[in-house]
Amino acid sequence: MAVFRVHKTKNYTLMSNHHLRDKNLSLKAKGLLSVMFSLPDSWNYSIPGLCAILKENETAVKSTIKELK
């Protein structure tokens, strides 16, 4: 499979692969952490705030955050 790399100057996220390759984390936890890394530094993290930008309810977000701790 070919990999296409494009030089981006805005609207992208650069992150370590460490959490993505962690076999102890579920796919849901990896996804939530990736979304959280993509948010601006000024973003106010809260359960309702995360629910507002995700297709998950508070119970799902809370359980996933618990997994990440």
PDB file of C-alpha atoms in Angstrom:
ATOM      1  CA  MET A   1       0.000   0.000   0.000  1.00  0.00           C
ATOM      2  CA  ALA A   2       1.325   3.426  -0.937  1.00  0.00           C
ATOM      3  CA  VAL A   3       1.699   6.165   1.656  1.00  0.00           C
ATOM      4  CA  PHE A   4       1.095   9.719   0.504  1.00  0.00           C
ATOM      5  CA  ARG A   5       2.645  12.457   2.596  1.00  0.00           C
ATOM      6  CA  VAL A   6       1.465  16.010   2.135  1.00  0.00           C
ATOM      7  CA  HIS A   7       3.082  19.055   3.728  1.00  0.00           C
ATOM      8  CA  LYS A   8       0.395  20.749   5.827  1.00  0.00           C
ATOM      9  CA  THR A   9       0.543  24.221   7.294  1.00  0.00           C
ATOM     10  CA  LYS A  10      -2.800  24.353   9.149  1.00  0.00           C
ATOM     11  CA  ASN A  11      -5.689  22.214  10.395  1.00  0.00           C
ATOM     12  CA  TYR A  12      -3.624  19.121  11.178  1.00  0.00           C
ATOM     13  CA  THR A  13      -2.306  17.361  14.273  1.00  0.00           C
ATOM     14  CA  LEU A  14       1.194  16.047  14.843  1.00  0.00           C
ATOM     15  CA  MET A  15       1.351  13.432  17.594  1.00  0.00           C
ATOM     16  CA  SER A  16       3.465  10.568  18.793  1.00  0.00           C
ATOM     17  CA  ASN A  17       2.563   7.031  17.748  1.00  0.00           C
ATOM     18  CA  HIS A  18       3.154   5.853  21.329  1.00  0.00           C
ATOM     19  CA  HIS A  19      -0.501   5.726  22.392  1.00  0.00           C
ATOM     20  CA  LEU A  20      -1.601   4.399  18.997  1.00  0.00           C
ATOM     21  CA  ARG A  21       0.662   1.359  19.346  1.00  0.00           C
ATOM     22  CA  ASP A  22      -0.138   0.678  22.999  1.00  0.00           C
ATOM     23  CA  LYS A  23      -1.695  -2.806  23.068  1.00  0.00           C
ATOM     24  CA  ASN A  24      -3.214  -2.099  26.496  1.00  0.00           C
ATOM     25  CA  LEU A  25      -5.522   0.613  25.119  1.00  0.00           C
ATOM     26  CA  SER A  26      -8.792  -0.062  23.323  1.00  0.00           C
ATOM     27  CA  LEU A  27      -9.510   1.436  19.929  1.00  0.00           C
ATOM     28  CA  LYS A  28     -12.030   3.765  21.604  1.00  0.00           C
ATOM     29  CA  ALA A  29      -9.390   5.014  24.072  1.00  0.00           C
ATOM     30  CA  LYS A  30      -6.868   5.572  21.286  1.00  0.00           C
ATOM     31  CA  GLY A  31      -9.463   7.525  19.323  1.00  0.00           C
ATOM     32  CA  LEU A  32     -10.502   9.707  22.252  1.00  0.00           C
ATOM     33  CA  LEU A  33      -6.902  10.496  23.148  1.00  0.00           C
ATOM     34  CA  SER A  34      -6.159  11.364  19.509  1.00  0.00           C
ATOM     35  CA  VAL A  35      -9.156  13.712  19.414  1.00  0.00           C
ATOM     36  CA  MET A  36      -8.046  15.312  22.672  1.00  0.00           C
ATOM     37  CA  PHE A  37      -4.532  15.831  21.268  1.00  0.00           C
ATOM     38  CA  SER A  38      -6.075  17.512  18.215  1.00  0.00           C
ATOM     39  CA  LEU A  39      -7.888  20.161  20.259  1.00  0.00           C
ATOM     40  CA  PRO A  40      -6.310  23.592  20.735  1.00  0.00           C
ATOM     41  CA  ASP A  41      -4.313  24.283  23.897  1.00  0.00           C
ATOM     42  CA  SER A  42      -6.954  26.785  24.961  1.00  0.00           C
ATOM     43  CA  TRP A  43      -9.796  24.231  24.802  1.00  0.00           C
ATOM     44  CA  ASN A  44     -11.572  23.749  28.132  1.00  0.00           C
ATOM     45  CA  TYR A  45     -11.720  19.974  28.688  1.00  0.00           C
ATOM     46  CA  SER A  46     -14.938  18.706  30.239  1.00  0.00           C
ATOM     47  CA  ILE A  47     -17.129  15.624  29.878  1.00  0.00           C
ATOM     48  CA  PRO A  48     -20.045  17.648  28.425  1.00  0.00           C
ATOM     49  CA  GLY A  49     -17.615  19.460  26.110  1.00  0.00           C
ATOM     50  CA  LEU A  50     -16.195  16.193  24.781  1.00  0.00           C
ATOM     51  CA  CYS A  51     -19.711  14.773  24.346  1.00  0.00           C
ATOM     52  CA  ALA A  52     -20.646  17.851  22.324  1.00  0.00           C
ATOM     53  CA  ILE A  53     -17.928  17.163  19.734  1.00  0.00           C
ATOM     54  CA  LEU A  54     -18.157  13.356  19.786  1.00  0.00           C
ATOM     55  CA  LYS A  55     -20.873  10.839  18.993  1.00  0.00           C
ATOM     56  CA  GLU A  56     -20.773   9.440  22.520  1.00  0.00           C
ATOM     57  CA  ASN A  57     -22.747   9.929  25.719  1.00  0.00           C
ATOM     58  CA  GLU A  58     -21.303  10.949  29.090  1.00  0.00           C
ATOM     59  CA  THR A  59     -21.112   7.363  30.359  1.00  0.00           C
ATOM     60  CA  ALA A  60     -19.041   6.287  27.354  1.00  0.00           C
ATOM     61  CA  VAL A  61     -16.690   9.263  27.621  1.00  0.00           C
ATOM     62  CA  LYS A  62     -16.246   8.793  31.379  1.00  0.00           C
ATOM     63  CA  SER A  63     -15.462   5.079  31.016  1.00  0.00           C
ATOM     64  CA  THR A  64     -12.973   5.778  28.235  1.00  0.00           C
ATOM     65  CA  ILE A  65     -11.241   8.477  30.283  1.00  0.00           C
ATOM     66  CA  LYS A  66     -11.093   6.024  33.197  1.00  0.00           C
ATOM     67  CA  GLU A  67      -9.317   3.557  30.888  1.00  0.00           C
ATOM     68  CA  LEU A  68      -6.779   6.235  29.954  1.00  0.00           C
ATOM     69  CA  LYS A  69      -5.865   6.982  33.590  1.00  0.00           C
TER      70      LYS A  69
END
